[in-house]
Structures are given as structure tokens and as C-alpha cells.
Short mmCIF file of C-alpha atoms and ligand atoms in Angstrom, two decimals:
data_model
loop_
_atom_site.label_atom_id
_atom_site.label_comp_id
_atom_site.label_asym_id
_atom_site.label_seq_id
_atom_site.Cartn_x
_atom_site.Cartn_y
_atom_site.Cartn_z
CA UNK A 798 368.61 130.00 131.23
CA UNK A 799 368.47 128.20 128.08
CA UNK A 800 371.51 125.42 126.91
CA UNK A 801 371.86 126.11 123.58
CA UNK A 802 372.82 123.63 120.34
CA UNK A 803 373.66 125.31 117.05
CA UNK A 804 374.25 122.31 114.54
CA UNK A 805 375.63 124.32 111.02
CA UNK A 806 377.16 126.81 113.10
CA UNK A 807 379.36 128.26 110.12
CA UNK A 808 376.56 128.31 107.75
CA UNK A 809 374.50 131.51 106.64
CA UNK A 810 371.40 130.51 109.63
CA UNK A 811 374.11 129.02 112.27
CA UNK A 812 375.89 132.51 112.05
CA UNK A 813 372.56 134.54 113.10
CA UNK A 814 371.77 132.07 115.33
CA UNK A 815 374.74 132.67 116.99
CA UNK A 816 374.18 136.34 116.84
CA UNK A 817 370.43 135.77 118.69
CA UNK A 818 372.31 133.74 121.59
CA UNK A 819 374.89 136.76 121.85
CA UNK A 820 371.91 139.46 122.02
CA UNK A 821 370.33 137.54 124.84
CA UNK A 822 373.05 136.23 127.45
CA UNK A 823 370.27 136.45 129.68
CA UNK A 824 368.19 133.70 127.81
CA UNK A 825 370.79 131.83 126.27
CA UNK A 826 373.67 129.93 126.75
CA UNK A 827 375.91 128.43 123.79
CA UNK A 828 376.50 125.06 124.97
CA UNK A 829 377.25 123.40 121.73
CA UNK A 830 377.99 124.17 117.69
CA UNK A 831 378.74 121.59 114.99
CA UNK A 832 380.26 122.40 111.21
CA UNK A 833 380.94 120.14 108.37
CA UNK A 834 383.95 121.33 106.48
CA UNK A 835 384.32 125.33 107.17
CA UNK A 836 387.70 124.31 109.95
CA UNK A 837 388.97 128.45 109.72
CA UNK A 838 385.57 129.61 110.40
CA UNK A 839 384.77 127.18 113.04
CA UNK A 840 388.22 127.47 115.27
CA UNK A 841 386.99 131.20 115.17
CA UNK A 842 383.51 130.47 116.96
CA UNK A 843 385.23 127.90 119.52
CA UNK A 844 387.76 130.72 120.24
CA UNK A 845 385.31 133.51 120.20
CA UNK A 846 382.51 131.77 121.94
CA UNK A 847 383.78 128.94 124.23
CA UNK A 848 381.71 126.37 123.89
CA UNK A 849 381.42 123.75 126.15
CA UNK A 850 381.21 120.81 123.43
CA UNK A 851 381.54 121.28 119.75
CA UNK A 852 381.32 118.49 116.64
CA UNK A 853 383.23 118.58 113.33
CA UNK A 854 382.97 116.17 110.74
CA UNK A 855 386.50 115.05 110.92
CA UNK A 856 389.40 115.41 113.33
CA UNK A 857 390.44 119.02 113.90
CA UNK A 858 394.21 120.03 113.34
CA UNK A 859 394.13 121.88 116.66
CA UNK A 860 392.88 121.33 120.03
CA UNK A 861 390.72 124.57 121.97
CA UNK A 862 391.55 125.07 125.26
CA UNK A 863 388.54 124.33 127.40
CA UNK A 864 386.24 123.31 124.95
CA UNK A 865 385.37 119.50 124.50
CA UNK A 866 385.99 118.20 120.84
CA UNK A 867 384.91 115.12 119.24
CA UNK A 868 384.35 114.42 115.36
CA UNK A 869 382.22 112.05 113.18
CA UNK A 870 378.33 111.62 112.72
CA UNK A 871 377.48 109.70 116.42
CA UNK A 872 379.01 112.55 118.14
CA UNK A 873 376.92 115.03 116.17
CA UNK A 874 373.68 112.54 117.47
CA UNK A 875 374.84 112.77 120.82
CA UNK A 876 375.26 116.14 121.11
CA UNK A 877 371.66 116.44 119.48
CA UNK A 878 370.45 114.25 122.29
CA UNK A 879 372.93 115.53 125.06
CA UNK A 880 371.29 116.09 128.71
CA UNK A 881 372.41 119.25 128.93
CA UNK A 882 371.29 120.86 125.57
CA UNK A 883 367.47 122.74 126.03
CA UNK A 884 367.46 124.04 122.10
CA UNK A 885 368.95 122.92 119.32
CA UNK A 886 368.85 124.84 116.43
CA UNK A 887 369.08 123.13 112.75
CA UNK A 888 371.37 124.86 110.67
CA UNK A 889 372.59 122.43 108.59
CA UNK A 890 371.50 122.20 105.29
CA UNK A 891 370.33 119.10 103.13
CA UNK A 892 369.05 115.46 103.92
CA UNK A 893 372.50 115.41 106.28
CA UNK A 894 370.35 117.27 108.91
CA UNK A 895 367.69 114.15 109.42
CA UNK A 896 369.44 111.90 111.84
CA UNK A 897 370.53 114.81 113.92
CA UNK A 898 366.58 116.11 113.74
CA UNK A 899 365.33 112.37 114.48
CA UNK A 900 368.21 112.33 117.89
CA UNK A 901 367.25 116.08 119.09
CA UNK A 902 363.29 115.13 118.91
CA UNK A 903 363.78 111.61 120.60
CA UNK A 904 365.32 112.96 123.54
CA UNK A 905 362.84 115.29 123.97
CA UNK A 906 364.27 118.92 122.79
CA UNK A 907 362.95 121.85 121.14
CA UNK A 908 363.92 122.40 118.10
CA UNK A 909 364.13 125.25 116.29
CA UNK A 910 364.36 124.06 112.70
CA UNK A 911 365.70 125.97 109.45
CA UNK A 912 366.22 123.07 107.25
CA UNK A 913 363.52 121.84 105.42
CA UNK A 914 364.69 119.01 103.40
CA UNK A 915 364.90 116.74 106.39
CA UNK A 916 360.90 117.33 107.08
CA UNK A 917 360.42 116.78 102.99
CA UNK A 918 362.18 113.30 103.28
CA UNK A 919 361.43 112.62 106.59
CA UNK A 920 358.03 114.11 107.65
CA UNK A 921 356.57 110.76 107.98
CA UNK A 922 359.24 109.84 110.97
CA UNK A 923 359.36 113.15 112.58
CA UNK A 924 355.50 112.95 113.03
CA UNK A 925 355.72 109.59 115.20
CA UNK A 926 358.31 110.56 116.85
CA UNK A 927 356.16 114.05 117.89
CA UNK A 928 353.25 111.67 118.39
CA UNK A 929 354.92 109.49 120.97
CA UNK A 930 355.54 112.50 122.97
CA UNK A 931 359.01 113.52 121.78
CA UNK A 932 360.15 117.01 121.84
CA UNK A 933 359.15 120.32 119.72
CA UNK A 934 359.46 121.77 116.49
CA UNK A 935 359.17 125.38 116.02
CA UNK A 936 359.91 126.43 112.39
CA UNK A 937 362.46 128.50 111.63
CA UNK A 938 362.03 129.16 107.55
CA UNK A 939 360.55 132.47 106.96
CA UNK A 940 357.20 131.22 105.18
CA UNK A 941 356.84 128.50 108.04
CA UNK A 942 357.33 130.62 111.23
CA UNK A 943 355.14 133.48 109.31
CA UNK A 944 352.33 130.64 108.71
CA UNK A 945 353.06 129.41 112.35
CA UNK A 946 351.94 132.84 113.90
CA UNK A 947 348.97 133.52 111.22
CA UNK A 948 347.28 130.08 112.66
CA UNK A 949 347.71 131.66 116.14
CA UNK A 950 344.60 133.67 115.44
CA UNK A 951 342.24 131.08 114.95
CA UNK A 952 341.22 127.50 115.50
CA UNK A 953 342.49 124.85 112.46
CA UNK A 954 338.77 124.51 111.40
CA UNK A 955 338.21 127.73 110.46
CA UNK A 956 341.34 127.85 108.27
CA UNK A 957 340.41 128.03 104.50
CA UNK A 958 343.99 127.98 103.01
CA UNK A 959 347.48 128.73 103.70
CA UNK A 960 349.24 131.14 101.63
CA UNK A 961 353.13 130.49 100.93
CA UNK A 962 354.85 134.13 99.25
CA UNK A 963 357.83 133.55 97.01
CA UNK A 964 360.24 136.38 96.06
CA UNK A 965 360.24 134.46 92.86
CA UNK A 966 363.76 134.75 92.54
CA UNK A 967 366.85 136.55 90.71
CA UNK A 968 365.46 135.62 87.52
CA UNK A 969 361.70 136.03 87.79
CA UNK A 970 360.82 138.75 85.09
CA UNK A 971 363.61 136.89 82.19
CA UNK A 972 362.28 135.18 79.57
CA UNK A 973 363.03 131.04 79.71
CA UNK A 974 365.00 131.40 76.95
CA UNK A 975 367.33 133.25 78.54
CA UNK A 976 367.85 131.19 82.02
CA UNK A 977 369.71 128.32 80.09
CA UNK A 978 373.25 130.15 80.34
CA UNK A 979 372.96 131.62 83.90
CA UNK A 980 375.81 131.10 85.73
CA UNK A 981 376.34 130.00 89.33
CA UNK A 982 377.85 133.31 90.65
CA UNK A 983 374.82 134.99 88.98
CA UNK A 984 372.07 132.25 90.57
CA UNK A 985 373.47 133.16 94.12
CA UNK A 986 372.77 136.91 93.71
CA UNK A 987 369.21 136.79 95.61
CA UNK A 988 367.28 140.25 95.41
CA UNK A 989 365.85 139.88 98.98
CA UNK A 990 368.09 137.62 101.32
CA UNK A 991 371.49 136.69 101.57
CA UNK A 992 371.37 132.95 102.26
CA UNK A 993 373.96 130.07 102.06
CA UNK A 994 374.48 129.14 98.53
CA UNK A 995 372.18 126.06 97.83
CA UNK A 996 369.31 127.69 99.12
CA UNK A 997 370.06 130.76 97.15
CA UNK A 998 370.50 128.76 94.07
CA UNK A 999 367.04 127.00 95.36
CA UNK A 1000 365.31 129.83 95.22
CA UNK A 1001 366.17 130.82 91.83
CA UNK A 1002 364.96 127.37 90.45
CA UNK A 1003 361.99 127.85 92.47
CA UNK A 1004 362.87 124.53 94.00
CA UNK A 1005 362.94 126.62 97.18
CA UNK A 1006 359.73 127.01 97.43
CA UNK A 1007 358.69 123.43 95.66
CA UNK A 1008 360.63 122.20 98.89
CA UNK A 1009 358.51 124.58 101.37
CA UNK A 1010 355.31 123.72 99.82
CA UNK A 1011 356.07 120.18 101.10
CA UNK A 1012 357.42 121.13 104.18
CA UNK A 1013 354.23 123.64 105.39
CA UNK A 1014 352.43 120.37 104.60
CA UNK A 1015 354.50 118.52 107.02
CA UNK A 1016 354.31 121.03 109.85
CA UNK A 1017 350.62 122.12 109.69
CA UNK A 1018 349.41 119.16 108.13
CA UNK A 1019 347.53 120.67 105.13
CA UNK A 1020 347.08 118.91 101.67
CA UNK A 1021 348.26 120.55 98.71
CA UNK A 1022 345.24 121.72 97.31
CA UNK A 1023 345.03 123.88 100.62
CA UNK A 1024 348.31 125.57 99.52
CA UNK A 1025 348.99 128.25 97.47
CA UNK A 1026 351.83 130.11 96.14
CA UNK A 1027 351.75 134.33 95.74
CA UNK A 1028 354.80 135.39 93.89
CA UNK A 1029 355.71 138.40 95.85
CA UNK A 1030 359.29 139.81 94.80
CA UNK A 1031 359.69 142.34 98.07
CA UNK A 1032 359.56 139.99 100.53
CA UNK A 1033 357.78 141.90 103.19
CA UNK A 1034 354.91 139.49 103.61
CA UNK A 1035 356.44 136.10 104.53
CA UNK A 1036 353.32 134.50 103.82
CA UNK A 1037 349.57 134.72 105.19
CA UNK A 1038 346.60 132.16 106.53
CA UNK A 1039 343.10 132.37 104.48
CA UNK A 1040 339.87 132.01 107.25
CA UNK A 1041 336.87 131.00 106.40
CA UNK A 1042 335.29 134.52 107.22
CA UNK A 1043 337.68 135.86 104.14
CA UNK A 1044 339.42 137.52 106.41
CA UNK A 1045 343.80 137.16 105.55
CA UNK A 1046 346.19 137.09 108.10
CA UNK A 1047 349.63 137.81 107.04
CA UNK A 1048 353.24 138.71 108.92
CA UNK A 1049 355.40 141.13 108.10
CA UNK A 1050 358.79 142.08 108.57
CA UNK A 1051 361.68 143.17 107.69
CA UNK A 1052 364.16 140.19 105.84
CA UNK A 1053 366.25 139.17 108.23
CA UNK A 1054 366.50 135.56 109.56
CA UNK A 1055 367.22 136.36 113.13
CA UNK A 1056 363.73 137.31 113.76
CA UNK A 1057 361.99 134.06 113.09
CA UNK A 1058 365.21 132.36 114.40
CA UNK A 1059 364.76 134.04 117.53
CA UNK A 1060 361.07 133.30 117.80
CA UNK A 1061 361.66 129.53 117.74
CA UNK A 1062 363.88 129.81 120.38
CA UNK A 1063 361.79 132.28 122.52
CA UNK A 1064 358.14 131.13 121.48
CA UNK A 1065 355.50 131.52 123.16
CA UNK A 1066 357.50 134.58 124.35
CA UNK A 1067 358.33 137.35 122.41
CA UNK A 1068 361.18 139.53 123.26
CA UNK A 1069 363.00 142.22 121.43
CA UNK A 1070 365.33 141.31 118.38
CA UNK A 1071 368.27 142.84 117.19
CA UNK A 1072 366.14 142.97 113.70
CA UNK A 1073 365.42 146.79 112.07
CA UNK A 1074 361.84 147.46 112.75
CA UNK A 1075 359.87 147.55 109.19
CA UNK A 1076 358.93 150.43 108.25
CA UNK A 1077 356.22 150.23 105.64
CA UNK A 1078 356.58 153.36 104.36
CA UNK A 1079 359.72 152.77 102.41
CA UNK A 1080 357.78 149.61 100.73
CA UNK A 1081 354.91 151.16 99.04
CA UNK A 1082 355.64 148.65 95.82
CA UNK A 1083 354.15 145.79 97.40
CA UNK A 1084 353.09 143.19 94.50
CA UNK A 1085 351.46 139.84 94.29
CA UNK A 1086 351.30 137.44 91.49
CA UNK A 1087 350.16 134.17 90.59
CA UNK A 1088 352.95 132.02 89.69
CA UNK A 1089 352.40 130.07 86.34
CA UNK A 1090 353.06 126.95 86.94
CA UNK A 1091 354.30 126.09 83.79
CA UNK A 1092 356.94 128.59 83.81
CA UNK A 1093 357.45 127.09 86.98
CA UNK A 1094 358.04 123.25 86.64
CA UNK A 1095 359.78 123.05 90.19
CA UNK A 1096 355.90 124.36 92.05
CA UNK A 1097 354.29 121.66 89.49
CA UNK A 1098 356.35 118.59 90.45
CA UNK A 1099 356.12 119.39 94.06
CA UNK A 1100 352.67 119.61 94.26
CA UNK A 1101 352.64 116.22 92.33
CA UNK A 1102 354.79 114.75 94.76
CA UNK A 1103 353.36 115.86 97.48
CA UNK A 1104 350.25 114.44 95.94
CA UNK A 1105 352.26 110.90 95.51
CA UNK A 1106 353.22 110.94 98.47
CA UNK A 1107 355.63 108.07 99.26
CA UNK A 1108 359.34 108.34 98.53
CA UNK A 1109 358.52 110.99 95.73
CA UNK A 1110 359.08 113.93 97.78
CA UNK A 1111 362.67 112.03 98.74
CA UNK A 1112 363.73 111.80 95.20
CA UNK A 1113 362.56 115.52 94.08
CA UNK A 1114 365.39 116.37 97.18
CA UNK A 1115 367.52 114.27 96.59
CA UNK A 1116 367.84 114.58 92.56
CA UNK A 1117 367.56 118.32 93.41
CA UNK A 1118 370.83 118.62 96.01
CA UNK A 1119 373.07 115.93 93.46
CA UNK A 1120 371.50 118.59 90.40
CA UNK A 1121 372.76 121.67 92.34
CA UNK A 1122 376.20 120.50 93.33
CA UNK A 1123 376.71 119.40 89.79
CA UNK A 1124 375.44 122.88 88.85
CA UNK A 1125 377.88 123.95 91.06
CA UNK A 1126 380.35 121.98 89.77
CA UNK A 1127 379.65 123.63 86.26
CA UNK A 1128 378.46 119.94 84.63
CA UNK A 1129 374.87 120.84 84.43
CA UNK A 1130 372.99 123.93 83.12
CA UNK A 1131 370.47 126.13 84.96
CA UNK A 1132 367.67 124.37 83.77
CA UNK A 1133 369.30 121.13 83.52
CA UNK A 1134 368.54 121.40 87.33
CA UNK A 1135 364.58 120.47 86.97
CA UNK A 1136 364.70 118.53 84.18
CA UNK A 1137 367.45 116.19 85.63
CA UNK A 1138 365.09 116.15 88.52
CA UNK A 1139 362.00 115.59 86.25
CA UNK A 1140 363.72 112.56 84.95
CA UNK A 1141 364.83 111.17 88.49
CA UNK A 1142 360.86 111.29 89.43
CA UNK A 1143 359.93 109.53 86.04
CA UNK A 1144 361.85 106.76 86.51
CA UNK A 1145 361.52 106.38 90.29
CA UNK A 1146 359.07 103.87 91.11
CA UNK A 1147 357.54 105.03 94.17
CA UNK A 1148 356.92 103.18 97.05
CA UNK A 1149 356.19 103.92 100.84
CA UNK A 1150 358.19 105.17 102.99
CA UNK A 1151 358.59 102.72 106.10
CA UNK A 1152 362.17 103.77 108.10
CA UNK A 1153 365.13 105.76 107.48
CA UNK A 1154 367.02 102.76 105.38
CA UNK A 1155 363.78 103.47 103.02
CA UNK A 1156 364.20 107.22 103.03
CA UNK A 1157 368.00 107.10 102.55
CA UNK A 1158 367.51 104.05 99.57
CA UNK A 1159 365.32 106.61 97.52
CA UNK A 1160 367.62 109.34 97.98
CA UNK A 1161 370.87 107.63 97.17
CA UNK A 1162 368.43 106.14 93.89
CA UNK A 1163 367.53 109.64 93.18
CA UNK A 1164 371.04 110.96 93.30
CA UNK A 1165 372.24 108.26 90.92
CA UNK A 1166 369.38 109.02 88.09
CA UNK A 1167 371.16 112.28 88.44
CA UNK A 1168 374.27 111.18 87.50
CA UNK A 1169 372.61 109.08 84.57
CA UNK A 1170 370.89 111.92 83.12
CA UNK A 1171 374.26 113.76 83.26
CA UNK A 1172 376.04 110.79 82.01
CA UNK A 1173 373.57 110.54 79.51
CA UNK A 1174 373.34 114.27 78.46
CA UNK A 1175 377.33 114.77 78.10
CA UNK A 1176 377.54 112.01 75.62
CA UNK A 1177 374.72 113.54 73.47
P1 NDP B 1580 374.84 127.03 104.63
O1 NDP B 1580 375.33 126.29 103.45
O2 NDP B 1580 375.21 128.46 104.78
O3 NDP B 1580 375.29 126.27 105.96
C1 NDP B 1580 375.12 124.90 106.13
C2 NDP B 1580 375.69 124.44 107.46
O4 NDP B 1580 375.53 123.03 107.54
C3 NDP B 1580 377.18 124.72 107.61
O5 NDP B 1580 377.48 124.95 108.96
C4 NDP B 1580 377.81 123.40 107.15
O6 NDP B 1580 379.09 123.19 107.70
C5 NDP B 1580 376.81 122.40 107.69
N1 NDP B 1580 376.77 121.16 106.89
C6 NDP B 1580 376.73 121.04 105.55
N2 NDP B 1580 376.71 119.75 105.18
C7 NDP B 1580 376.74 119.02 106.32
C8 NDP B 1580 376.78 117.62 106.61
N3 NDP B 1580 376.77 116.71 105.62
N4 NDP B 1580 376.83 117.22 107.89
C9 NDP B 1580 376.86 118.14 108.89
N5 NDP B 1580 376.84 119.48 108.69
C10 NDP B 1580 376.79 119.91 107.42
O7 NDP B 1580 373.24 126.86 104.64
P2 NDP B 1580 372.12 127.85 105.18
O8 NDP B 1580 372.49 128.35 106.51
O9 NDP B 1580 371.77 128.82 104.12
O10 NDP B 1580 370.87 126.87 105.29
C11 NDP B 1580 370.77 125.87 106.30
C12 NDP B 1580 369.39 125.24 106.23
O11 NDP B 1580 368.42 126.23 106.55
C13 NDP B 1580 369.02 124.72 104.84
O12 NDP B 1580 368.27 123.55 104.97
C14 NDP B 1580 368.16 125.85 104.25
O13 NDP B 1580 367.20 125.37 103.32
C15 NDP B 1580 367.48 126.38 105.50
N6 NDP B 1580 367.10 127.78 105.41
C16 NDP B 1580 368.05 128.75 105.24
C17 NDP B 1580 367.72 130.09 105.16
C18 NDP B 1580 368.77 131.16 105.04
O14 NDP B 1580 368.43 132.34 105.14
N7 NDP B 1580 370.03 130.84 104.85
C19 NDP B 1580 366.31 130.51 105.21
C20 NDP B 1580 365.39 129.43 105.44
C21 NDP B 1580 365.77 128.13 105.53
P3 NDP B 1580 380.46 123.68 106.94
O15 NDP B 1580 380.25 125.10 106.54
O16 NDP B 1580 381.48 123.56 108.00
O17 NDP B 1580 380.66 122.76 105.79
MG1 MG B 1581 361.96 130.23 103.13
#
């Protein structure tokens, strides 16, 4: 029996994650859940699922019988890093999610991890931290946990390239021309997943997968070069591992997150999952395309910052959450969005990376070129 930690426990992954826990009371037991802001939604999981210790942000207005409540960001590190807890799962979205990641790893858990802009800004740092020994990371992003059980079939030198798929988005097939009036209740509206709303607004930017070419470089150690993007709008193949032979791996399934969210917390064991099985035969469209990358600025900078290395990847985050919540907000455009984070990386001047203060100086740097470029832009 497995202690479980769901940290985002009211987001779009901490909701399935919960549901994976439920289907297996055999495996699992919810010992923990943190939330930010969401107080309705998350008095409903402490009354419907009694946890034993739960975090929010701030006080609660209400106390839950029986289950142990403290608020603030130490208690969210010590429940990462609490005896009891066996998994944590990382539901929470943005560079917020690092510290917790950083406390969960240190103390030696596995963690099954969904967010990926805490291994974009902090790769460097989780790596020493899995070098010294330190717990487990078993990726929970579609593309990651797909390229995680394509190397499976073969040893690391025999791997030729990995092979990221992106649905391409809501907007894929439209003319530029036409993105620069799309509204934020359109960007949301994903073809293939429903996700929380920054990563749905990600993915329409192609950000998204700027973000996961970065992170499958942090988790499988591959340089860019050895990375490729496939546009792939049906999002059956979650992505696929090139061998040297020529021979392509790829996984399928159907799109639903609680599969690869299950297989973090179950690897190397595979049980069944409340998923629907795929059935191929109702997919007979599948397509892949090369993505142009200069349709496709977000793929381009990434690549370059992955390339810089440093606190590059940092700012192209960080410029890119402060971009989105001033999308959002309804003070930038849709393709304000890269070009405020093009500017943020033009005037950034990089440097390494040495401990969090470093990581969290180049994001808050990041954020505020953001704000100039707005700032800028509105007086124009
Ligand atoms: P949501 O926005 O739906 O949920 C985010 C969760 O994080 C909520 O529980 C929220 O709490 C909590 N949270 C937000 N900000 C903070 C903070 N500053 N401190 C502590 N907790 C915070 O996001 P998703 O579930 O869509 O995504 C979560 C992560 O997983 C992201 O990094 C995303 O890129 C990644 N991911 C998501 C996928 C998906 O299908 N949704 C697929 C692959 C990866 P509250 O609601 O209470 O404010
Ligand atoms: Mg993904």
C-alpha cells in the first residue's frame, strides 16, 4: 500500500489523479492534497476523500473534521518531504511547483511529475539532486511518459532520435493573419484534451510543446538536435523513439491523462486503468507533419534556448506564464504572447544557472521585460 501526495489537487491533472487513487484502493492511499486558490473545490475533496493532511495557500475559512490543515509554502515542502508520503504526484502548474519538486526528491520520493516548467527552469538542480541518490521521477506529460516507454525497448546507444508529436493546436490550419484577434475563451478550446487553462492556451501558442522539447531534454538527457517535432493533430501517437536499425517505436492510446498518470505511479507495473481501450479503427485519419518553424516561433526559440542553455530556458517560462496571464487578463494579444517573450530573451543576458536564488532572479527578470514590453506596447 502506497501513501499518496497529490500537490494541485483541484487542477485539471490533480482531479484524475485523484480518480487513479480511487480506482485502486488496493494500491493507493490518499494521504495528502494541496490547492492554491480553488477553497469550494478543495473543502469538497477533504470532505469527499478524508485526507489525512492537506495544504492550502492561505488559511481556510473552515476547519475538516479529522483531517490535519496547515497553510503557506513550508507546509506545502513538508508535506512534499513528509515520512509518511510514498508518491507524490505534481499537479501544480508553473515555476510554483519547483521547491515542492526539489523537497519531494530530497527526501527520497517518487515522483510522478506533470509539470514541466519546474524541470525547464530547474533541470540543472533536479539532476544533482537525482545524482546524489535522491528519489525518482517518472514523467507524467503525455509525450514524456510515451518517450519513457519507447526507450524501454532498447539500450540509450542505439537510440537515433526522439520524436515529440504535437496536436498542433486549436489554430493549426488558420492563416497568421488571422491568430492576432483570438480570444481567450477561443485559445482554451483544445481539439484533443481538455487540460487546465494555461496549458491549453500553451498549446495553442505552441509554447506547449517549446516547453516539452526542453523538458524531454531534461529527463532523457538528449540535445536538441536529437529532437524532433511531428505535428500530429489526432493525438493517438503521444510520441515515438527513432533506433539506429530505422526501426520507430511509438505509444498509443487513447487521450486521457489518467493512463500515463497511473503509470508513474504504478511503473514498472502495469495494471488496468479506468482509460477506454483505443480502438484504432475509429482513427483511420492518422496524419503527420513537419512543423515549420517559422510559422512556429515558440519550437524556434526553444530549441535556441535549449541550445543557450543557462538561464535562457528560465526566461522563455517565465516571460511565457507573465505573457499568458496578461493574455488572460485581456492586456496582450494572441501573438503578443511570443513576441513579448521574444523580447524578454533579447534583452536577457544569459548567465549560468548556479542555485535556486539564480533560477528565481531570471524568472522574476523575465517576468518584468514582460511587463515592459506591455508597458511599452500600450503607449504606442
Ligand atoms: P490546472 O491549472 O488545472 O491546476 C493547477 C493546480 O496547481 C491547481 O490545483 C492549483 O490550485 C495549483 N496551483 C496553481 N498555482 C499554484 C501555486 N502558486 N502554488 C501552489 N499550487 C498552485 O493545471 P493542469 O492540471 O492543467 O496542469 C498542471 C501541470 O501539469 C502543468 O505544469 C501542466 O503543464 C502539466 N500538464 C498538464 C496536462 C493536462 O492534461 N492538464 C498534461 C500534461 C502536463 P488552485 O486551483 O487551488 O488555485
Ligand atoms: Mg504534453
Amino acid at each position: 500500500m502506497q501513501n499518496v501526495a497529490i500537490l494541485g489537487s483541484t487542477g485539471s491533472i490533480g482531479r484524475q489523479a485523484l480518480d487513479v487513487v480511487r480506482a485502486h484502493p488496493d494500491m493507493f492511499r490518499l494521504y495528502g492534497v494541496s490547492a492554491h486558490s480553488s477553497e469550494a473545490a478543495f473543502l469538497d475533496i477533504l470532505l469527499s476523500e478524508r485526507p489525512q493532511r492537506a495544504v492550502f495557500s492561505r488559511p481556510l475559512s473552515t476547519a475538516v473534521f479529522g483531517v490535519e490543515v496547515s497553510n503557506g509554502e513550508q507546509a506545502l515542502l513538508d508535506l512534499a518531504s513528509d515520512p509518511k508520503v510514498d508518491v507524490v504526484v505534481m499537479a501544480i502548474s508553473g515555476i510554483a511547483a519547483l521547491k515542492p519538486l526539489l523537497s519531494a526528491l530530497r527526501a527520497g520520493k517518487r515522483v510522478a511529475i506533470a509539470n514541466k516548467e519546474s524541470l525547464v527552469c530547474g533541470g540543472n538542480l533536479v539532476k544533482e539532486v537525482l545524482q546524489r541518490g535522491g528519489g525518482e521521477l517518472l514523467p507524467v506529460d503525455s509525450e514524456q511518459s510515451a518517450l519513457f516507454q519507447c526507450l524501454q525497448n532498447g539500450r540509450r546507444d542505439e537510440v537515433e532520435k526522439l520524436i515529440l508529436t504535437a496536436s498542433g493546436g486549436p489554430f493549426f490550419r488558420r492563416p497568421r493573419a488571422e491568430l492576432k484577434d483570438i480570444t481567450p475563451a477561443e485559445a482554451v478550446k483544445h481539439p484533443t484534451w481538455s487540460m487546465g487553462r494555461k496549458i491549453s492556451l500553451d498549446s495553442a501558442t505552441l509554447m506547449n510543446k517549446g516547453l516539452e522539447i526542453m523538458e524531454a531534454a531534461r529527463l532523457f538527457d538528449f540535445p536538441g538536435e536529437r529532437i524532433d517535432v511531428l505535428i500530429h493533430p489526432q493525438s493517438v501517437v503521444h510520441s515515438m523513439v527513432a533506433y539506429r536499425d530505422g526501426t520507430v517505436m511509438a505509444n498509443l492510446s487513447c487521450a486521457d491523462m489518467r493512463l500515463p498518470i497511473q503509470y508513474a505511479m504504478t511503473w514498472p507495473e502495469r495494471v488496468p486503468s479506468p482509460a477506454r481501450p483505443l480502438k484504432l479503427w475509429e482513427h483511420p485519419d492518422l496524419a503527420f507533419y513537419r512543423p515549420d518553424m517559422d510559422r512556429f516561433p515558440a519550437l524556434k526559440m526553444a530549441y535556441a534556448c535549449l541550445k543557450a542553455g543557462g538561464g535562457c530556458p528560465v526566461v522563455y517560462n517565465g516571460a511565457n506564464e507573465r505573457a499568458a496571464a496578461l493574455f488572460f487578463e485581456g492586456k496582450l494579444g494572441f501573438l503578443e504572447i511570443e513576441e513579448s517573450v521574444a523580447y524578454a530573451l533579447d534583452r536577457f543576458e544569459n548567465r549560468p544557472m548556479g542555485d535556486l536564488d539564480d533560477i528565481l532572479g531570471a524568472d522574476g527578470e523575465a517576468r518584468r521585460l514582460v511587463d515592459e514590453f506591455y508597458m511599452t506596447r500600450s503607449k504606442v
